[in-house]
Coordinates of C-alpha atoms in Angstrom, one line a residue:
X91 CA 6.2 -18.2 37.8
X92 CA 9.5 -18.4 39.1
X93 CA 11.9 -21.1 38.4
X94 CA 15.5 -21.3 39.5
X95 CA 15.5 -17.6 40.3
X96 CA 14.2 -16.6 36.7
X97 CA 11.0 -14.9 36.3
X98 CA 9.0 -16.9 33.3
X99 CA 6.0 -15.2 31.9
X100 CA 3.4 -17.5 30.4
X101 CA 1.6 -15.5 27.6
X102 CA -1.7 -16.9 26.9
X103 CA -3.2 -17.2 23.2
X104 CA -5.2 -14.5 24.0
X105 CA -2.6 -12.2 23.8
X106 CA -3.0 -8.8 21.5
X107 CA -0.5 -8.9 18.3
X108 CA 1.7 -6.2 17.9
X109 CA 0.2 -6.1 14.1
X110 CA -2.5 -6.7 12.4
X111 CA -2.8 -7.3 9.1
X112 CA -5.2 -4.6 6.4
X113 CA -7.6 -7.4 4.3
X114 CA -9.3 -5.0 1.4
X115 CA -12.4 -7.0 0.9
X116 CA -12.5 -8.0 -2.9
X117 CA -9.0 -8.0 -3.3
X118 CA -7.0 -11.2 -3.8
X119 CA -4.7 -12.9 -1.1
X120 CA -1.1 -12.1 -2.2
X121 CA 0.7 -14.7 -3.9
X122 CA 3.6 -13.0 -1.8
X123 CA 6.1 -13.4 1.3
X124 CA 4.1 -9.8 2.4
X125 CA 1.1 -8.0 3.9
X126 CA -0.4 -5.4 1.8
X127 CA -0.5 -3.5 5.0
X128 CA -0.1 -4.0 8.7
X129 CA -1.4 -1.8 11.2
X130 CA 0.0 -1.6 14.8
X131 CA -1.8 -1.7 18.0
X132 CA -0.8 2.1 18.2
X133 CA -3.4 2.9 15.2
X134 CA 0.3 3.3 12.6
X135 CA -0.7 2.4 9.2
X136 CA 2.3 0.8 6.9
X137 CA 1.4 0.4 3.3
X138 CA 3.3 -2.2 1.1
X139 CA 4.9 -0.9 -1.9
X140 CA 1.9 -0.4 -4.5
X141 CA 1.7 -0.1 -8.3
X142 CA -0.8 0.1 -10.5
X143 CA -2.3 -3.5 -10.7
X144 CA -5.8 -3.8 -9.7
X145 CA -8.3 -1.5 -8.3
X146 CA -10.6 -1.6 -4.7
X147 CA -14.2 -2.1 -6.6
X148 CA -13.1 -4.1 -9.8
X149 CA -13.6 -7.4 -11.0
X150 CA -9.9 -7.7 -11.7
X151 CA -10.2 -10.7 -14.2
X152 CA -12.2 -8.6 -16.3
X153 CA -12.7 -4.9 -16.1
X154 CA -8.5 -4.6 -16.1
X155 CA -7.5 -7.2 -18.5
X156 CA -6.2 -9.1 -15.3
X157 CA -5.4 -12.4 -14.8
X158 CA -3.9 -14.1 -11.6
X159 CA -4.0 -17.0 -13.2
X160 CA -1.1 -16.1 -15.4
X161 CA 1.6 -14.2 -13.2
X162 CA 2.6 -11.3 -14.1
X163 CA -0.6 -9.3 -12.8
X164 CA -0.8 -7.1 -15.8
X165 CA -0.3 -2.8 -15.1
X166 CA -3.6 -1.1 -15.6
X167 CA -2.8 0.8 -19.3
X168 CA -1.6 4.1 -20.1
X169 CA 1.3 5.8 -18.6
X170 CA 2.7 7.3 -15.6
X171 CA -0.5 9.4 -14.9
X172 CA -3.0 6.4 -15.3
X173 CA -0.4 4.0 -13.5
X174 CA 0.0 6.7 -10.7
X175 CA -3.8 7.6 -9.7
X176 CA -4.6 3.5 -9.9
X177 CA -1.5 2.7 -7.3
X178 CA -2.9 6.0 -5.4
X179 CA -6.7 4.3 -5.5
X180 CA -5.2 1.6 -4.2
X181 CA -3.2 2.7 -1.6
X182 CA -6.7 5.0 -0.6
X183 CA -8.9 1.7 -0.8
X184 CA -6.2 0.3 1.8
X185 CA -6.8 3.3 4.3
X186 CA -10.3 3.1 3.8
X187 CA -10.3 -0.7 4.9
X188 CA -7.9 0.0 7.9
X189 CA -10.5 2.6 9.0
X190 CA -9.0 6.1 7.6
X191 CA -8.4 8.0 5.0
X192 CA -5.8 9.4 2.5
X193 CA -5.7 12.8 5.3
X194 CA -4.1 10.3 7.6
X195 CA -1.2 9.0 5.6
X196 CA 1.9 10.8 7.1
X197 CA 5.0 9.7 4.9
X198 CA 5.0 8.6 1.1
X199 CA 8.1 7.0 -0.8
X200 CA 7.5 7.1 -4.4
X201 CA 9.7 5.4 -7.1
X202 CA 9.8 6.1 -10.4
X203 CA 10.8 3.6 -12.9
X204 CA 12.5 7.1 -14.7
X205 CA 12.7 10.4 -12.8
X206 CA 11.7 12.2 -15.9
X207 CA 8.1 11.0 -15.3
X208 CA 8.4 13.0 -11.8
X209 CA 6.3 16.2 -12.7
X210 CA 3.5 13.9 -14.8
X211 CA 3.8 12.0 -11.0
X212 CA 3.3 15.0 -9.2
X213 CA 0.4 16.3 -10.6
X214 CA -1.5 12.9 -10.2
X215 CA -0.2 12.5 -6.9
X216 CA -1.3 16.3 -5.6
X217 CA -5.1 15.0 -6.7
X218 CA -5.5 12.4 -3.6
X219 CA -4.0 14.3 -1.6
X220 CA -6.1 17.7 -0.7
X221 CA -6.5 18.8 2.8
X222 CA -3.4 21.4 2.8
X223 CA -0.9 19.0 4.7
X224 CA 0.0 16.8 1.7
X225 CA 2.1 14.1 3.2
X226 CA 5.7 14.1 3.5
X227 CA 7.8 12.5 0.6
X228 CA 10.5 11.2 -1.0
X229 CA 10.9 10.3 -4.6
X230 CA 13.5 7.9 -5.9
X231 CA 14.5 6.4 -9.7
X232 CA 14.5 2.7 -9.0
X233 CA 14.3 -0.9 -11.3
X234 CA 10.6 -1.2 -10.4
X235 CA 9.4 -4.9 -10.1
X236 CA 6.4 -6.3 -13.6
X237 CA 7.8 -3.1 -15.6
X238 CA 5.5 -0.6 -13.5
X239 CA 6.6 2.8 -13.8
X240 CA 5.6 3.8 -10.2
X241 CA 5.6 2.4 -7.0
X242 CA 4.2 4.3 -3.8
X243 CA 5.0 3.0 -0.1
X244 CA 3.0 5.1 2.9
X245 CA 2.7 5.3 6.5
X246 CA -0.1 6.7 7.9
X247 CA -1.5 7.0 11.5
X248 CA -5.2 6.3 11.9
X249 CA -6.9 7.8 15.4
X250 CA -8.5 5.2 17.7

């Protein structure tokens, strides 16, 4: 439509979003002001920040001591290892629901409540990861949010 020599484009509502949020079915609705993961209409894969709170098949009130009831979700127990491999189920249990798999996450940012937990880290983290092109990375020491001692950020690409 044209109007006083400006083109005006009418978008209708059945226009395809630039993003799309990840839903992980069993998983609660985020209490938060963010997606657990968006995808783009381009098939790129962004992971929230992740830690160690709940897992993809659990019954999170129970099998984990969790409550959402009460905030704080409580950190599955143990230490870096435990808390590491639950925020990496996690994080696989969101590529599974967006349609992948941990081979297609591209890009990791990991942050480490203490760097001296970094090798403990690593040899978790080199478990999920086992096609021979791990992911690149970063790994940072960071305040980390519920007293989690890791927190794992990806991006990943997902073929359509």
């Amino acid at each position: 439509m044209l109007r006083n020599g400006v083109l005006l484009l009418m978008v209708g509502a059945s226009a395809v979003t630039a993003k799309t949020p990840v839903v992980v079915p069993g998983w609660p609705k985020l209490p938060f002001p963010f997606s657990t993961a968006l995808m783009s209409k381009s098939g790129t894969l962004h992971i929230s920040g992740m830690q160690a709170s709940w897992g993809p098949d659990l019954d999170m009130r129970v099998r984990l001591g969790i409550d959402f009831t009460k905030p704080p979700p409580a950190l599955v127990p143990g230490g870096i290892t435990e808390q590491t491999k639950q925020t990496l189920a996690n994080i696989e249990a969101v590529a599974h629901a967006a349609g992948g798999s941990m081979d297609d996450i591209l890009e990791c940012t990991v942050l480490l409540a203490d760097l001296k937990d970094f090798k403990a880290m690593n040899s978790a983290y080199a478990t999920f990861f086992t096609d021979g092109t791990p992911p690149a990375r970063v790994a940072l020491e960071a305040a980390l949010a519920g007293g989690a001692l890791v927190e794992i950020k990806c991006t990943g690409e997902i073929s359509k």
